[in-house]
Short mmCIF file of C-alpha atoms in Angstrom, two decimals:
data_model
loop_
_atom_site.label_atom_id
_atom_site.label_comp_id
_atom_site.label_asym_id
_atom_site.label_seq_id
_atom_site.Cartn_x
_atom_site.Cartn_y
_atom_site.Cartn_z
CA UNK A 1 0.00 0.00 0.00
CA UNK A 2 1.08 3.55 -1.09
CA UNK A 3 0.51 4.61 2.67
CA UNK A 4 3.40 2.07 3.87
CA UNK A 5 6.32 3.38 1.94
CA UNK A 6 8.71 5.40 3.47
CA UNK A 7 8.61 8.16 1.62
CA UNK A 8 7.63 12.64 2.12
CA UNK A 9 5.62 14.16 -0.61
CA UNK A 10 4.86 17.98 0.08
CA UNK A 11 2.44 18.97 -1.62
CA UNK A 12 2.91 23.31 -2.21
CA UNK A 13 -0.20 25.35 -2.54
CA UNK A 14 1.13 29.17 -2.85
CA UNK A 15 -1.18 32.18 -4.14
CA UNK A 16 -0.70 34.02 -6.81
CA UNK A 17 0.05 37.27 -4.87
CA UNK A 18 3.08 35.80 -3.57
CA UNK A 19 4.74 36.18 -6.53
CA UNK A 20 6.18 38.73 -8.78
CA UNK A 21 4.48 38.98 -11.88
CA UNK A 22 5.98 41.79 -13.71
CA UNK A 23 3.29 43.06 -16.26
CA UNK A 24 6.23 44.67 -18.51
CA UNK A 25 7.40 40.90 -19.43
CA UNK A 26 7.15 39.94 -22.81
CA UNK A 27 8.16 37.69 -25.59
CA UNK A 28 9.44 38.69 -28.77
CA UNK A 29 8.92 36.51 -31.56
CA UNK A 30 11.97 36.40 -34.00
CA UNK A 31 11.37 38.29 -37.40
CA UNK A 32 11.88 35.05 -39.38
CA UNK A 33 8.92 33.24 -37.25
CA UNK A 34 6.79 30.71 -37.00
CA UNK A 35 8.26 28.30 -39.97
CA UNK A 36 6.72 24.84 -41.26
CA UNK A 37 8.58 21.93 -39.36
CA UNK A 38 9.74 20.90 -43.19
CA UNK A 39 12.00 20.90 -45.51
CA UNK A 40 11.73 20.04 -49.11
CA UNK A 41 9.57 16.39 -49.02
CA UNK A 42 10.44 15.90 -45.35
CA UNK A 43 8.02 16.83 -42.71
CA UNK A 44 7.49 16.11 -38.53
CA UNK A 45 4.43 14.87 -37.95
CA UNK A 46 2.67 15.64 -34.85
CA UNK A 47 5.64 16.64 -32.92
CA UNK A 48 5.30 16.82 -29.09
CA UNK A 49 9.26 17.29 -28.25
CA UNK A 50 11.80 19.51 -28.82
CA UNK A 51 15.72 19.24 -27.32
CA UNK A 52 18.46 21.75 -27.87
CA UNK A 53 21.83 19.77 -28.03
CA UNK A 54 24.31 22.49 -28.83
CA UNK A 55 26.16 23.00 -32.04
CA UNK A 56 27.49 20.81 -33.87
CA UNK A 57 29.94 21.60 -36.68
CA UNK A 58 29.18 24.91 -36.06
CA UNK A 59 24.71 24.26 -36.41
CA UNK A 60 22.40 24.92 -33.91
CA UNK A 61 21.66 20.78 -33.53
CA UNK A 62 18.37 19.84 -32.22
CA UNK A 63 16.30 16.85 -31.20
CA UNK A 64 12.86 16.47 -32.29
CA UNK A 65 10.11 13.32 -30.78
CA UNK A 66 7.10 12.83 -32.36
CA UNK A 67 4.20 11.23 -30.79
CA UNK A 68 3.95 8.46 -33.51
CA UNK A 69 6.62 7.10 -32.33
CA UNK A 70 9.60 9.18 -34.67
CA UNK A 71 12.27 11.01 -33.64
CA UNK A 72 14.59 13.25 -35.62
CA UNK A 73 17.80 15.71 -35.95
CA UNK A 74 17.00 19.08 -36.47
CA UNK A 75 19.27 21.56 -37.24
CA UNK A 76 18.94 25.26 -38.16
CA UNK A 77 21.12 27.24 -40.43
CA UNK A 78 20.91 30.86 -41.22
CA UNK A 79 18.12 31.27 -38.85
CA UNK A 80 15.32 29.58 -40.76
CA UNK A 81 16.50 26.97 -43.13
CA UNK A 82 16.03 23.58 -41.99
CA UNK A 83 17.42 20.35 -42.80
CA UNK A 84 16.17 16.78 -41.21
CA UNK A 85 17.51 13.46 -40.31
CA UNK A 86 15.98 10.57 -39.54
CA UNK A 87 16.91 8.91 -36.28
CA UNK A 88 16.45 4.56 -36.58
CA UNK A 89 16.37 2.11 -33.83
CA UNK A 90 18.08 -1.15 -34.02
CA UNK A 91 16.71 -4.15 -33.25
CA UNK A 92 17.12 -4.10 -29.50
CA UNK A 93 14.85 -1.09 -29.18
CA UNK A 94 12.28 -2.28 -32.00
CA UNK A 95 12.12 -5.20 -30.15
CA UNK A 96 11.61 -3.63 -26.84
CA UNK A 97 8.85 -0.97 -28.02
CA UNK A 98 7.33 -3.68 -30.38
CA UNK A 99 4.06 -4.29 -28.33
CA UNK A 100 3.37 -1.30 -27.47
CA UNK A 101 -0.44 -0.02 -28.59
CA UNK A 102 1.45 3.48 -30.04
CA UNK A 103 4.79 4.75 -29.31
CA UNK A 104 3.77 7.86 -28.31
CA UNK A 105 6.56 10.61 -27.65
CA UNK A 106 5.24 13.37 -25.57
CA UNK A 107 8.97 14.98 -24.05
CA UNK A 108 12.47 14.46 -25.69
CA UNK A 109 15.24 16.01 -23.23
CA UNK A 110 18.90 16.66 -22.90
CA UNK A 111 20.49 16.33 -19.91
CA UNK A 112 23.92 18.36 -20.68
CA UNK A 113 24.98 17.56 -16.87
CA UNK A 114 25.62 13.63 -17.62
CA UNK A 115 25.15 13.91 -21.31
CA UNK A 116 22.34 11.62 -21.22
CA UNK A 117 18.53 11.44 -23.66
CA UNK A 118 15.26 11.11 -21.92
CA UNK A 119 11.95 10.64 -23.58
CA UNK A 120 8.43 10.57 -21.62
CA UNK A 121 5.91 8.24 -23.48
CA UNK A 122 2.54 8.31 -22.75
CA UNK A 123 -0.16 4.90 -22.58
CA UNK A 124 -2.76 3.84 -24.41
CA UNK A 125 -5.59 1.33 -23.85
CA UNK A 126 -6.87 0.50 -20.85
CA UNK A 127 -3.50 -1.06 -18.98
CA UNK A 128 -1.87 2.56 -20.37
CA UNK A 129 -0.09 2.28 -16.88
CA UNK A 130 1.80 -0.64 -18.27
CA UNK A 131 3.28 1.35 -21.46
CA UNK A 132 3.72 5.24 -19.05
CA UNK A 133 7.47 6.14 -18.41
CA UNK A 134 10.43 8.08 -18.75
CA UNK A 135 13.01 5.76 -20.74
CA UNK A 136 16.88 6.75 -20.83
CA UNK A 137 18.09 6.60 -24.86
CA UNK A 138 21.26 5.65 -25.60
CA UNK A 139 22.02 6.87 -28.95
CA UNK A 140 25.54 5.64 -31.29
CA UNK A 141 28.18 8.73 -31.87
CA UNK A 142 26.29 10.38 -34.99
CA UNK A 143 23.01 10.38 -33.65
CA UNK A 144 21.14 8.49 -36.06
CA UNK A 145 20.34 5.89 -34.35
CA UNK A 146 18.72 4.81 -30.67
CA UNK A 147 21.32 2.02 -29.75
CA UNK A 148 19.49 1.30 -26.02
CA UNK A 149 16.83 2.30 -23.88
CA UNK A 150 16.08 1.68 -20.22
CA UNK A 151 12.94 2.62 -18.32
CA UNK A 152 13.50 5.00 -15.23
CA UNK A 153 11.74 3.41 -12.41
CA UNK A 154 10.76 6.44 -9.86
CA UNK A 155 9.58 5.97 -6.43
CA UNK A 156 7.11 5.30 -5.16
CA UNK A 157 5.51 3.85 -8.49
CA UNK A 158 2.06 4.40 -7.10
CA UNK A 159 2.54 7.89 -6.38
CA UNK A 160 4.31 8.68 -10.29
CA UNK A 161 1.18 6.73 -11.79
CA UNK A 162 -0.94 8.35 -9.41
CA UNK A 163 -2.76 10.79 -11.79
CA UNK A 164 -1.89 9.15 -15.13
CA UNK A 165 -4.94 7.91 -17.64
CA UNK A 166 -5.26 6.75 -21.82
CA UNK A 167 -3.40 9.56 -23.38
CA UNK A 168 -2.54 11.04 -20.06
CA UNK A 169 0.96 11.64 -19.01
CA UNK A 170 3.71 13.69 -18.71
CA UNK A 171 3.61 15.91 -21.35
CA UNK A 172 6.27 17.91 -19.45
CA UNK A 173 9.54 17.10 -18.46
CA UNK A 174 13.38 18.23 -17.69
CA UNK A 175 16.41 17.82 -15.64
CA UNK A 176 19.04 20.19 -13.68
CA UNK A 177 22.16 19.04 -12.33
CA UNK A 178 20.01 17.45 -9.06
CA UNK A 179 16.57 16.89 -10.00
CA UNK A 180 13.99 15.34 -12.62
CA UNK A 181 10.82 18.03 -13.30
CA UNK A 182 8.05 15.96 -14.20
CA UNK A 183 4.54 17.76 -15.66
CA UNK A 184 1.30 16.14 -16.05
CA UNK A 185 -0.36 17.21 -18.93
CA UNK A 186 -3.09 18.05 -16.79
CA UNK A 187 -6.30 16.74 -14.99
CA UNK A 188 -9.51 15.53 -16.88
CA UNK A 189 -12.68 16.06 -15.66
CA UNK A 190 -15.07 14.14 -18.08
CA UNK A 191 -13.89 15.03 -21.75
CA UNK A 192 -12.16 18.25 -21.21
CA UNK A 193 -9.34 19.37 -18.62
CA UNK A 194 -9.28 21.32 -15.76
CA UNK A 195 -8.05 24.16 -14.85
CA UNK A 196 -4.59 23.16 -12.78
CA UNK A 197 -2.16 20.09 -13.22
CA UNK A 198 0.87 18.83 -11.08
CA UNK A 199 4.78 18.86 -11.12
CA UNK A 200 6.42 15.75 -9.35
CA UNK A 201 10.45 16.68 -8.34
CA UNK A 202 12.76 13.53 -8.20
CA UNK A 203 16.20 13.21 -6.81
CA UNK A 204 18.31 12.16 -9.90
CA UNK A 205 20.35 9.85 -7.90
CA UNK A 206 17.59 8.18 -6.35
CA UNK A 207 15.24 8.71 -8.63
CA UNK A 208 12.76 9.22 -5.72
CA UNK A 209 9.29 11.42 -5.67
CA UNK A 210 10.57 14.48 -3.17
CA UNK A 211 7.89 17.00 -3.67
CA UNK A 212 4.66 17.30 -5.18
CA UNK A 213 3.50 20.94 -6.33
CA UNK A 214 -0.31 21.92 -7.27
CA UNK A 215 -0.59 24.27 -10.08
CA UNK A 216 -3.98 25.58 -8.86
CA UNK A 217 -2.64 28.54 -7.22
CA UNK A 218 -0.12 29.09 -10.09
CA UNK A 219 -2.18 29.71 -12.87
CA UNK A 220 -0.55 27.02 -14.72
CA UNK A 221 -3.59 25.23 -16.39
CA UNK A 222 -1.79 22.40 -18.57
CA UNK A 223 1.60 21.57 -18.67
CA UNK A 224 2.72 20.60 -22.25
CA UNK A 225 6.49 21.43 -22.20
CA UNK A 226 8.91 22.08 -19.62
CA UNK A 227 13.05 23.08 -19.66
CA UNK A 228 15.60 23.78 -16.94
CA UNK A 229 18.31 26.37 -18.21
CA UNK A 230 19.50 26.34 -14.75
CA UNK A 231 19.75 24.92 -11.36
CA UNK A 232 15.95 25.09 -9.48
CA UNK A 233 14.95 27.06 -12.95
CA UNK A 234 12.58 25.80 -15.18
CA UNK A 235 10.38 27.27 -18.33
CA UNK A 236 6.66 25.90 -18.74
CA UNK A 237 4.39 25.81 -21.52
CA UNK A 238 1.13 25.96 -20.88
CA UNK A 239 -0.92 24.60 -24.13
CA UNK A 240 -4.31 25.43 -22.57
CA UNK A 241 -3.76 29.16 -21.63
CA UNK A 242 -1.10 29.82 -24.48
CA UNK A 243 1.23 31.13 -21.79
CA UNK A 244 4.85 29.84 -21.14
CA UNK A 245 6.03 30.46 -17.29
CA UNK A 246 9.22 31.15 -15.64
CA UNK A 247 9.47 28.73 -12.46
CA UNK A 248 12.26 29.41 -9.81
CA UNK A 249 13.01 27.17 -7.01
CA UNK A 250 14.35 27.76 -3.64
CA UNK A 251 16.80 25.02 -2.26
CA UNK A 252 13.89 22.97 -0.37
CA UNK A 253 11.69 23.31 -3.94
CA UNK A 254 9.64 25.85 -2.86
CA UNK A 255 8.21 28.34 -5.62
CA UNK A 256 9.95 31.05 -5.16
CA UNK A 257 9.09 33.37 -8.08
CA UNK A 258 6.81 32.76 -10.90
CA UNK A 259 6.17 34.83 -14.14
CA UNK A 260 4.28 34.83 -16.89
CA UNK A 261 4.58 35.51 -21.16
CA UNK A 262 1.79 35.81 -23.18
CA UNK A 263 1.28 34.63 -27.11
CA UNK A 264 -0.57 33.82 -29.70
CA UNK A 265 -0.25 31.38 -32.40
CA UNK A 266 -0.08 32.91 -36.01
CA UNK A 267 0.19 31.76 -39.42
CA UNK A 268 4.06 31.72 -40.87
CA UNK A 269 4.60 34.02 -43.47
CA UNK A 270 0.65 35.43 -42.56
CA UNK A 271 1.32 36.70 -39.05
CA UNK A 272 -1.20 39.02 -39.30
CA UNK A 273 -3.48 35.99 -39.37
CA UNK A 274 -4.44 33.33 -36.23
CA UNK A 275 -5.22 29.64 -35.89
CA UNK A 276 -5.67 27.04 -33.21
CA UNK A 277 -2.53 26.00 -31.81
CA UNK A 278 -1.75 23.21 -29.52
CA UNK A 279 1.73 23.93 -28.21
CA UNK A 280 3.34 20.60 -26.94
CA UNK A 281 7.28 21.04 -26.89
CA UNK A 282 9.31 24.13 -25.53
CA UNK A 283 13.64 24.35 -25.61
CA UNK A 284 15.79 27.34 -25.11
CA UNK A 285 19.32 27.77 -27.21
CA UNK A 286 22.85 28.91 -26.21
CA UNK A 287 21.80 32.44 -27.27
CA UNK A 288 18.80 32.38 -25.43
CA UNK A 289 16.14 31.97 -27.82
CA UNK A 290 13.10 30.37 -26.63
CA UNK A 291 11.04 27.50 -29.38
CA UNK A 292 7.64 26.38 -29.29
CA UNK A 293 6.58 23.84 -31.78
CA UNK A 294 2.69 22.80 -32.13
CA UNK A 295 1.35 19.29 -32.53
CA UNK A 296 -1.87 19.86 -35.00
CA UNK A 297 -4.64 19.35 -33.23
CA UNK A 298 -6.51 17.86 -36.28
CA UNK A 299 -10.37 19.03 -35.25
CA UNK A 300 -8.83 22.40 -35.08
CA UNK A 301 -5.91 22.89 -36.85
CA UNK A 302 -6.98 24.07 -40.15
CA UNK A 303 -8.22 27.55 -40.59
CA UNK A 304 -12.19 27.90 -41.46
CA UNK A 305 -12.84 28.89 -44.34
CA UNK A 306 -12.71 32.78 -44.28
CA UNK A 307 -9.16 32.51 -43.34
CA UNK A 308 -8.11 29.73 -45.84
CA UNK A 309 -9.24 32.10 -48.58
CA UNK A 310 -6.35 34.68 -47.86
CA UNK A 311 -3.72 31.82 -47.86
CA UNK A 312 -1.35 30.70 -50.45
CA UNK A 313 -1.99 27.21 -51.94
CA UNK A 314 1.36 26.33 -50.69
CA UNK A 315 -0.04 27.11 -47.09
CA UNK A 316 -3.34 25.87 -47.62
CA UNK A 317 -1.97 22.73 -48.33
CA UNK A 318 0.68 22.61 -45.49
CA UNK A 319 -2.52 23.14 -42.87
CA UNK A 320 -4.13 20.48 -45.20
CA UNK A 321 -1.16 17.84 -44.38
CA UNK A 322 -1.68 19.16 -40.78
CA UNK A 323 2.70 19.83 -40.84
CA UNK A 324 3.46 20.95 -37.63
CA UNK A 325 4.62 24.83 -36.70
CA UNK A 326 7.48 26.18 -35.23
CA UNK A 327 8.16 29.19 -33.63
CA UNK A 328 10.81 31.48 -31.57
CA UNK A 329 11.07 34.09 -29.15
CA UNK A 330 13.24 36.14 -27.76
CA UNK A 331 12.37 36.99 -23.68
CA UNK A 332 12.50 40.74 -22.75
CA UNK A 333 12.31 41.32 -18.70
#
């Protein structure tokens, strides 16, 4: 029973007034932004993660998870031009993924610290709780292939599948030198979510459940994206409210400041136009700019009609194919 492990959750309820929440704070979205998440023939498809990795040969070198089960190498040149990789998995990871209803990427992340890969996957069916986890990736020296993987076993089990459901998981998740930051997507009530999710803090080490925060009180609604650029500092995107949030810690993982960035999705290369975006991946670059990338929501994704008619064909067709969006900001305090 959960109630016979030795183990302290803390569960943090703070109010908002606590907390600066500067209303000069804004993000600046880069001149060359949003983009398509394509480049010539090759597209993402409903992409959910998004990992800076540094660069390489001189390239800002990303990784990119889908949630059908793909991952890829991005990289960015010039600002905006794209090129793509595909990423394989030998036979010891087909093998090991191989039953699973859908291999469904939610989080990709880089831990710089060790110089390890994580990736959350979410379940399906009704046993999703067997196929929910964070799995270490062990990729070979060009990164084109996933070479291992190992699930992460935190503790206490019942506690980290405590809140999960089918298509239910953590959508959010990131490490600092210490701890693992893991976000529920969020809570559903019926068909549609609430209005507050949770973050779970684990000792890396120990891989242990340490503290347990309520996003009630934060104004955090859904948590689709998180990344740590530094020690007890981590960025949240917040799919439901189109916000992303900057979280700082204390030493005993308290909240000790939160603040908040509006935005709004527009179209690339038609930002004076909107559409429905669903925001599920968030990373932050050596030169501090800040990427969201959107994982088409298919019911909503495509502009009605009155907008459609002052598109291109080429972007027509793009919504059409449902090719995911990416776009960048740079934060001004």
């Amino acid at each position: 029973m959960l109630s016979k492990v030795n183990y302290t959750i803390i569960i943090s309820l703070f109010s908002i007034a606590v907390f600066a929440q500067s209303q000069n704070n804004k993000l600046l979205r880069d001149v060359e932004y949003s983009q398509w998440l394509k480049s010539g023939t090759y597209r993402t498809d409903q992409t959910s993660g998004i990992a800076f990795l540094g660069y390489k040969s001189g390239k800002k070198t990303f990784l990119i998870a889908d949630d059908i089960g793909a991952l890829h190498k991005f990289v960015i040149i010039d600002d905006c031009v794209f090129l793509f990789y595909p990423i394989h998995f030998n036979d010891y990871v087909s093998e090991f993924f191989k039953d699973y209803p859908k291999i469904d990427f939610e989080e990709i992340v880089y831990d710089r610290y060790e110089e390890k890969f994580y990736v959350s996957v979410e379940g399906h069916t009704e046993n999703h709780n067997d196929y929910t986890g964070i799995f270490e990736l062990e990729f070979n020296f060009a990164l084109d292939t996933v070479i291992s993987v190992t699930k992460i076993n935190f503790e206490p089990e019942e506690l980290f599948l405590k809140y999960t459901a089918w298509n239910i998981g953590y959508e959010g998740l990131t490490v600092d030198s210490r701890y693992f930051y893991l976000g529920l997507e969020g809570f559903l009530r019926g068909k549609a979510f609430s209005d507050s999710s949770v973050i779970f803090i684990a000792d890396k080490t120990s891989k242990e459940i340490i503290k347990e925060i309520s996003t009630s009180s934060l104004g955090v609604g859904s948590i689709t994206g998180l990344y740590s650029d530094e020690d007890y500092s981590v960025w949240l995107l917040d799919r439901n409210n189109l916000k992303i949030f900057h979280v700082e810690f204390d030493e005993d993982l308290n909240v000790e400041n939160i603040v908040s960035f509006d935005f709004e999705p527009v179209i690339p290369n038609h930002k004076h136009l909107n559409y429905v975006g669903s925001y599920e991946a968030l990373t932050i670059d050596n030169d501090g700019y800040l990427y969201i990338v959107d994982d088409p929501w298919s019911q909503f994704f495509i502009p009605p009609d009155n907008i459609l008619e002052q598109l291109d064909e080429k972007t027509v067709q793009n919504f059409k194919d449902f090719i995911p969006i990416i776009d960048r900001f740079q934060i001004q305090k």
